[in-house]
Amino acid sequence: MLRRRLVALAALGLCGCLSLLHLRACGPAARGGPRPPPWPAGAASREGVMALLQEREDSHRHYINSLTKQIAQLKEALQERTRQLEESLDAARTRGVLPRGLESLHKTPSQADLKEFFRAQLNQAEVSAGARQPDEYAVIPYDTFTLHRVYQLETGLTRHPEERPVRRDRRDALVGTVETALHVLNGPRPHADGSRRKHAYSPADFVEGLSRTERDRGSVYELTFRGDGPRDFTQLVFFRPFGPVMKVRSERVDTGSMLVNIIVPLSGRSDAFRQFISSFREVCIQQDGRVHLTVVYFGRDQIEQVKAMLDQTTRETQFRGFTLVQLHEEFSRGRGLEVGARAWRRSHNVLLFFCDVDVHFTADFLTSCRLNTEPGKKVYYPVLFSQYNPSVIYSNQTRPPPVKQQLVMTKEAGFWRDFGFGMTCQYRSDFINIGGFDRGIKGWGLEDVHLYRKYLHSKLMVIRSPSRGLFHLWHEKSCAHELPPDKFKMCMQTKAMSEASHGQLGALFFKPQIQAHLNAHGRMK
């Protein structure tokens, strides 16, 4: 009995102590005293949180130690395999059966050997000079990129024409190249004119870059940065021969005196020309100001409307950089561009932009046109973004939005027109020297492909990359029955591809089945 009483008293004392501790821990803080810190839910006290943090830290320390041990084991295994390989090579060399090309593996490469290898890779790559190509499919296109987006051609059906670089190695390569360029620009270097740089370059000065990879040689990067003035740019070229990036050149490019002669062949279509001249006034006259427009008009129908629009533009803007050439013959796009290029009567060489009336371009594109061409060296073949039929894209709306709001790059809005070579920037001297268009081609198609192949067979560099400022506006396309079978087939393929995306065409094709399925589920409900 006495033992039971003692046990009961001890239990009561223990409960009292626990109650007192609970009241002190959970009771209200003293008036005016500091409030307890808001520890995370599940932690009863600061000591509990510290214990949890200590446990996590010990766990991470054990994990790091484990990784360090694994790395050491891998290094030992690599050294052992290297030793075995060297022994095998020595044995093969002793027997005289060393395969050709492996004679230099027994010696440690020096820095001079590495430089020689990198220089050989650079000389073999298409960086400073163009290489002859058999056809238009052999060209490795460039990707255009900014600090946040990559514009690429090989999108397939699952990727986007404009997207963030998802792969980490691709993202790190682009970001690392921009950082290297900034280091070069801001590092100590002599200036050609003896003047000092007015500002330090930052990522905000980066305009855009071009990149492409030749699988057996390396990757080339062409980066453009804004300079001291609005028309002053600096271009840097880097080459990565599957190793460190090499600086090829760094030069300042002044685009202030580069006039762009925009040549548009036209026959009828005064409504489309009205839309074109409206965009021309905003982009070329108000924003850029260093352009000339040459319109080559076929026939007499609607010619007065075109003249009236040009005269009105001159009166309202005081812009007089227009040339109108009228041809009384059957429409031929190649013929019109040829006549427009040769109609230039000024003495100095001029940069030509072959354009269509249903193409919309931005001021940034005109800058890319100037930067990616060089007489006797480079021609620019941008890939434009082609719109789908607005009546299909915006079928859920009462009417399509204005044209400016339709200029978006999404899978549902359009596609990269990588099979088209009609929009191009090249200097007049190069166009004349290459022989111009094939004058035997009439009507629609193939004349631009033939000109493109001429440049591929020459020593000029062909810059082929998607342009974020060049759009092909959708319009109804009619394929004349008078066309030869090959041209008619090309025309019909273009018409089908320009109508809607793969998913949208599928929805239209299977619309009866989809509607029947919806009706059946509606009756079930």
Tab-separated table of C-alpha atoms in Angstrom, residues 136-398:
chain	number	residue	atom	x	y	z
A	136	GLU	CA	19.948	24.496	-101.594
A	137	TYR	CA	19.535	21.605	-99.158
A	138	ALA	CA	23.232	21.411	-98.324
A	139	VAL	CA	23.329	24.813	-96.608
A	140	ILE	CA	23.544	24.768	-92.829
A	141	PRO	CA	21.148	27.529	-91.714
A	142	TYR	CA	21.898	29.899	-88.868
A	143	ASP	CA	19.798	30.228	-85.737
A	144	THR	CA	18.988	33.765	-84.635
A	145	PHE	CA	19.092	34.395	-80.890
A	146	THR	CA	18.691	37.168	-78.345
A	147	LEU	CA	19.310	37.116	-74.612
A	148	HIS	CA	16.025	35.304	-73.989
A	149	ARG	CA	14.850	33.708	-77.231
A	150	VAL	CA	16.111	31.474	-80.022
A	151	TYR	CA	14.589	31.615	-83.506
A	152	GLN	CA	15.198	28.326	-85.272
A	153	LEU	CA	14.123	26.535	-88.418
A	154	GLU	CA	14.117	22.882	-87.430
A	155	THR	CA	11.040	23.036	-85.245
A	156	GLY	CA	9.075	19.980	-86.386
A	157	LEU	CA	5.555	19.598	-85.027
A	158	THR	CA	6.389	19.637	-81.309
A	159	ARG	CA	8.680	22.641	-80.947
A	160	HIS	CA	8.057	26.345	-81.366
A	161	PRO	CA	9.579	28.673	-83.976
A	162	GLU	CA	10.415	31.061	-81.125
A	163	GLU	CA	11.363	29.571	-77.762
A	164	ARG	CA	13.734	29.699	-74.852
A	165	PRO	CA	16.747	27.393	-75.211
A	166	VAL	CA	15.626	24.428	-73.129
A	167	ARG	CA	18.751	22.298	-73.321
A	168	ARG	CA	21.237	23.432	-70.730
A	169	ASP	CA	24.309	22.937	-72.933
A	170	ARG	CA	22.743	25.057	-75.676
A	171	ARG	CA	21.734	27.764	-73.203
A	172	ASP	CA	25.151	27.821	-71.557
A	173	ALA	CA	26.892	27.983	-74.941
A	174	LEU	CA	24.881	31.039	-76.054
A	175	VAL	CA	25.120	32.850	-72.717
A	176	GLY	CA	28.818	32.036	-72.412
A	177	THR	CA	29.519	33.413	-75.876
A	178	VAL	CA	27.747	36.687	-75.058
A	179	GLU	CA	29.729	36.949	-71.817
A	180	THR	CA	32.961	36.323	-73.712
A	181	ALA	CA	32.041	39.045	-76.202
A	182	LEU	CA	31.358	41.516	-73.372
A	183	HIS	CA	34.720	40.652	-71.839
A	184	VAL	CA	36.427	41.371	-75.167
A	185	LEU	CA	34.545	44.618	-75.700
A	186	ASN	CA	35.182	45.940	-72.207
A	187	GLY	CA	38.765	44.699	-71.985
A	188	PRO	CA	41.839	46.758	-72.749
A	189	ARG	CA	42.250	47.077	-76.511
A	190	PRO	CA	43.551	49.819	-78.796
A	191	HIS	CA	41.072	51.818	-80.850
A	192	ALA	CA	41.672	52.429	-84.512
A	193	ASP	CA	40.817	56.114	-84.264
A	194	GLY	CA	42.736	56.671	-81.033
A	195	SER	CA	39.601	57.730	-79.150
A	196	ARG	CA	38.390	56.203	-75.940
A	197	ARG	CA	35.219	54.195	-75.613
A	198	LYS	CA	32.289	56.327	-74.523
A	199	HIS	CA	30.559	53.648	-72.461
A	200	ALA	CA	31.003	50.183	-71.016
A	201	TYR	CA	29.146	47.453	-72.864
A	202	SER	CA	26.470	45.522	-71.007
A	203	PRO	CA	24.000	42.747	-71.923
A	204	ALA	CA	21.457	45.474	-72.717
A	205	ASP	CA	23.656	46.498	-75.692
A	206	PHE	CA	23.359	43.052	-77.271
A	207	VAL	CA	21.094	43.235	-80.347
A	208	GLU	CA	21.055	39.718	-81.732
A	209	GLY	CA	23.328	36.900	-82.751
A	210	LEU	CA	23.631	34.219	-85.392
A	211	SER	CA	24.915	30.741	-84.648
A	212	ARG	CA	25.331	27.482	-86.479
A	213	THR	CA	27.313	24.286	-85.992
A	214	GLU	CA	29.279	22.288	-88.505
A	215	ARG	CA	29.397	18.862	-86.954
A	216	ASP	CA	32.919	17.974	-88.054
A	217	ARG	CA	34.487	21.360	-87.324
A	218	GLY	CA	32.749	23.450	-84.680
A	219	SER	CA	30.303	26.272	-84.030
A	220	VAL	CA	30.429	29.833	-85.304
A	221	TYR	CA	28.795	32.801	-83.567
A	222	GLU	CA	28.243	36.269	-85.036
A	223	LEU	CA	27.181	38.772	-82.361
A	224	THR	CA	25.986	42.344	-82.859
A	225	PHE	CA	26.124	45.026	-80.151
A	226	ARG	CA	24.893	48.606	-80.176
A	227	GLY	CA	27.653	51.175	-80.321
A	228	ASP	CA	27.917	54.773	-79.192
A	229	GLY	CA	25.246	56.066	-81.580
A	230	PRO	CA	21.860	54.834	-82.794
A	231	ARG	CA	23.376	53.763	-86.125
A	232	ASP	CA	26.693	52.513	-84.774
A	233	PHE	CA	27.154	48.787	-84.214
A	234	THR	CA	29.963	46.418	-83.311
A	235	GLN	CA	30.085	42.892	-84.714
A	236	LEU	CA	32.155	40.092	-83.224
A	237	VAL	CA	32.742	36.653	-84.705
A	238	PHE	CA	33.693	33.701	-82.513
A	239	PHE	CA	34.475	30.129	-83.421
A	240	ARG	CA	34.227	27.148	-81.092
A	241	PRO	CA	36.164	24.224	-82.619
A	242	PHE	CA	34.620	21.886	-80.094
A	243	GLY	CA	36.873	23.595	-77.582
A	244	PRO	CA	37.428	27.117	-76.244
A	245	VAL	CA	35.854	29.989	-78.167
A	246	MET	CA	38.269	31.750	-80.491
A	247	LYS	CA	37.984	35.384	-81.452
A	248	VAL	CA	38.047	35.734	-85.247
A	249	ARG	CA	37.564	39.460	-85.614
A	250	SER	CA	36.018	42.502	-83.994
A	251	GLU	CA	35.015	45.415	-86.163
A	252	ARG	CA	32.831	48.503	-85.984
A	253	VAL	CA	30.024	48.779	-88.515
A	254	ASP	CA	28.530	52.165	-89.356
A	255	THR	CA	25.133	51.670	-91.022
A	256	GLY	CA	24.383	55.380	-91.277
A	257	SER	CA	25.279	55.620	-94.959
A	258	MET	CA	23.847	52.256	-96.059
A	259	LEU	CA	20.867	52.980	-98.288
A	260	VAL	CA	18.461	50.083	-98.911
A	261	ASN	CA	16.717	50.015	-102.294
A	262	ILE	CA	13.488	48.043	-101.793
A	263	ILE	CA	12.304	46.547	-105.090
A	264	VAL	CA	8.677	45.399	-105.367
A	265	PRO	CA	7.290	43.804	-108.560
A	266	LEU	CA	3.544	44.425	-108.870
A	267	SER	CA	0.581	43.743	-111.117
A	268	GLY	CA	-2.846	44.919	-109.964
A	269	ARG	CA	-3.494	44.285	-106.235
A	270	SER	CA	-3.934	47.942	-105.365
A	271	ASP	CA	-5.523	47.023	-102.016
A	272	ALA	CA	-2.437	45.030	-101.024
A	273	PHE	CA	-0.214	47.907	-102.143
A	274	ARG	CA	-2.243	50.315	-100.018
A	275	GLN	CA	-1.483	48.154	-96.955
A	276	PHE	CA	2.162	47.944	-98.002
A	277	ILE	CA	2.619	51.697	-98.476
A	278	SER	CA	0.984	52.353	-95.106
A	279	SER	CA	3.526	50.098	-93.420
A	280	PHE	CA	6.301	51.625	-95.554
A	281	ARG	CA	5.474	55.102	-94.306
A	282	GLU	CA	5.654	54.040	-90.667
A	283	VAL	CA	8.738	51.810	-90.825
A	284	CYS	CA	10.856	53.213	-93.646
A	285	ILE	CA	10.048	56.926	-93.609
A	286	GLN	CA	9.272	57.666	-89.965
A	287	GLN	CA	11.598	55.166	-88.244
A	288	ASP	CA	14.480	54.352	-90.610
A	289	GLY	CA	14.737	57.078	-93.253
A	290	ARG	CA	17.552	55.481	-95.310
A	291	VAL	CA	15.577	53.657	-97.983
A	292	HIS	CA	14.499	53.951	-101.593
A	293	LEU	CA	11.426	52.234	-103.047
A	294	THR	CA	11.407	50.926	-106.612
A	295	VAL	CA	8.057	49.635	-107.893
A	296	VAL	CA	8.089	47.693	-111.162
A	297	TYR	CA	4.500	47.610	-112.428
A	298	PHE	CA	3.239	45.232	-115.112
A	299	GLY	CA	0.347	46.338	-117.333
A	300	ARG	CA	-2.041	49.273	-117.142
A	301	ASP	CA	-4.787	47.992	-114.851
A	302	GLN	CA	-4.843	49.915	-111.515
A	303	ILE	CA	-1.630	51.785	-112.357
A	304	GLU	CA	-3.333	55.126	-111.667
A	305	GLN	CA	-4.244	54.038	-108.128
A	306	VAL	CA	-0.613	53.116	-107.462
A	307	LYS	CA	0.617	56.480	-108.791
A	308	ALA	CA	-1.937	58.297	-106.649
A	309	MET	CA	-0.760	56.507	-103.501
A	310	LEU	CA	2.872	57.367	-104.199
A	311	ASP	CA	2.014	61.011	-104.931
A	312	GLN	CA	-0.040	61.254	-101.735
A	313	THR	CA	2.835	59.812	-99.710
A	314	THR	CA	5.236	62.359	-101.204
A	315	ARG	CA	2.902	65.280	-100.419
A	316	GLU	CA	2.213	64.223	-96.848
A	317	THR	CA	5.727	63.084	-95.840
A	318	GLN	CA	8.016	65.068	-98.207
A	319	PHE	CA	9.686	61.738	-99.019
A	320	ARG	CA	10.844	61.570	-102.629
A	321	GLY	CA	12.773	58.305	-102.716
A	322	PHE	CA	10.425	56.589	-105.193
A	323	THR	CA	11.002	55.068	-108.620
A	324	LEU	CA	8.085	53.712	-110.649
A	325	VAL	CA	8.886	51.571	-113.700
A	326	GLN	CA	6.026	50.410	-115.927
A	327	LEU	CA	6.339	47.367	-118.175
A	328	HIS	CA	3.728	46.528	-120.786
A	329	GLU	CA	4.177	42.781	-120.673
A	330	GLU	CA	3.086	39.662	-118.811
A	331	PHE	CA	3.899	39.604	-115.112
A	332	SER	CA	7.142	37.892	-114.180
A	333	ARG	CA	8.556	38.349	-110.704
A	334	GLY	CA	12.132	37.641	-111.763
A	335	ARG	CA	11.852	40.033	-114.688
A	336	GLY	CA	10.467	42.759	-112.435
A	337	LEU	CA	13.260	42.397	-109.864
A	338	GLU	CA	15.870	42.319	-112.616
A	339	VAL	CA	14.537	45.544	-114.158
A	340	GLY	CA	14.265	47.190	-110.735
A	341	ALA	CA	17.857	46.319	-109.846
A	342	ARG	CA	19.223	47.627	-113.156
A	343	ALA	CA	17.093	50.792	-112.968
A	344	TRP	CA	19.410	52.240	-110.314
A	345	ARG	CA	21.160	55.150	-111.969
A	346	ARG	CA	23.276	56.539	-109.155
A	347	SER	CA	26.999	56.020	-109.209
A	348	HIS	CA	27.549	54.306	-105.855
A	349	ASN	CA	26.753	50.681	-105.140
A	350	VAL	CA	23.429	50.124	-103.399
A	351	LEU	CA	22.025	47.427	-101.128
A	352	LEU	CA	18.990	45.727	-102.710
A	353	PHE	CA	16.090	44.189	-100.817
A	354	PHE	CA	13.887	42.040	-103.054
A	355	CYS	CA	10.430	42.227	-101.512
A	356	ASP	CA	6.811	41.305	-102.281
A	357	VAL	CA	3.758	43.476	-101.762
A	358	ASP	CA	2.322	41.062	-99.171
A	359	VAL	CA	5.418	41.142	-96.954
A	360	HIS	CA	5.606	43.164	-93.730
A	361	PHE	CA	9.018	44.063	-92.299
A	362	THR	CA	10.226	46.058	-89.310
A	363	ALA	CA	13.007	48.607	-88.823
A	364	ASP	CA	15.022	45.922	-87.020
A	365	PHE	CA	14.914	43.810	-90.164
A	366	LEU	CA	16.388	46.673	-92.214
A	367	THR	CA	19.245	46.795	-89.703
A	368	SER	CA	19.772	43.036	-90.092
A	369	CYS	CA	19.703	43.520	-93.869
A	370	ARG	CA	22.561	46.002	-93.618
A	371	LEU	CA	24.615	44.030	-91.103
A	372	ASN	CA	24.384	40.633	-92.824
A	373	THR	CA	25.440	41.766	-96.305
A	374	GLU	CA	28.788	42.898	-97.638
A	375	PRO	CA	29.672	43.557	-101.271
A	376	GLY	CA	31.823	40.809	-102.733
A	377	LYS	CA	31.561	38.725	-99.566
A	378	LYS	CA	28.097	38.092	-98.097
A	379	VAL	CA	24.466	37.916	-99.227
A	380	TYR	CA	21.533	37.630	-96.809
A	381	TYR	CA	18.683	35.163	-97.326
A	382	PRO	CA	16.348	35.612	-94.342
A	383	VAL	CA	13.613	33.101	-93.609
A	384	LEU	CA	10.352	34.955	-93.071
A	385	PHE	CA	7.485	33.944	-90.806
A	386	SER	CA	4.442	33.082	-92.892
A	387	GLN	CA	0.965	33.687	-91.493
A	388	TYR	CA	-1.871	31.186	-91.618
A	389	ASN	CA	-5.353	32.092	-92.808
A	390	PRO	CA	-6.721	34.592	-90.235
A	391	SER	CA	-10.266	33.332	-90.782
A	392	VAL	CA	-9.111	29.949	-89.492
A	393	ILE	CA	-6.842	31.198	-86.703
A	394	TYR	CA	-9.413	33.658	-85.331
A	395	SER	CA	-12.535	31.660	-86.208
A	396	ASN	CA	-13.820	32.087	-82.647
A	397	GLN	CA	-13.843	35.889	-83.039
A	398	THR	CA	-16.283	38.103	-84.907
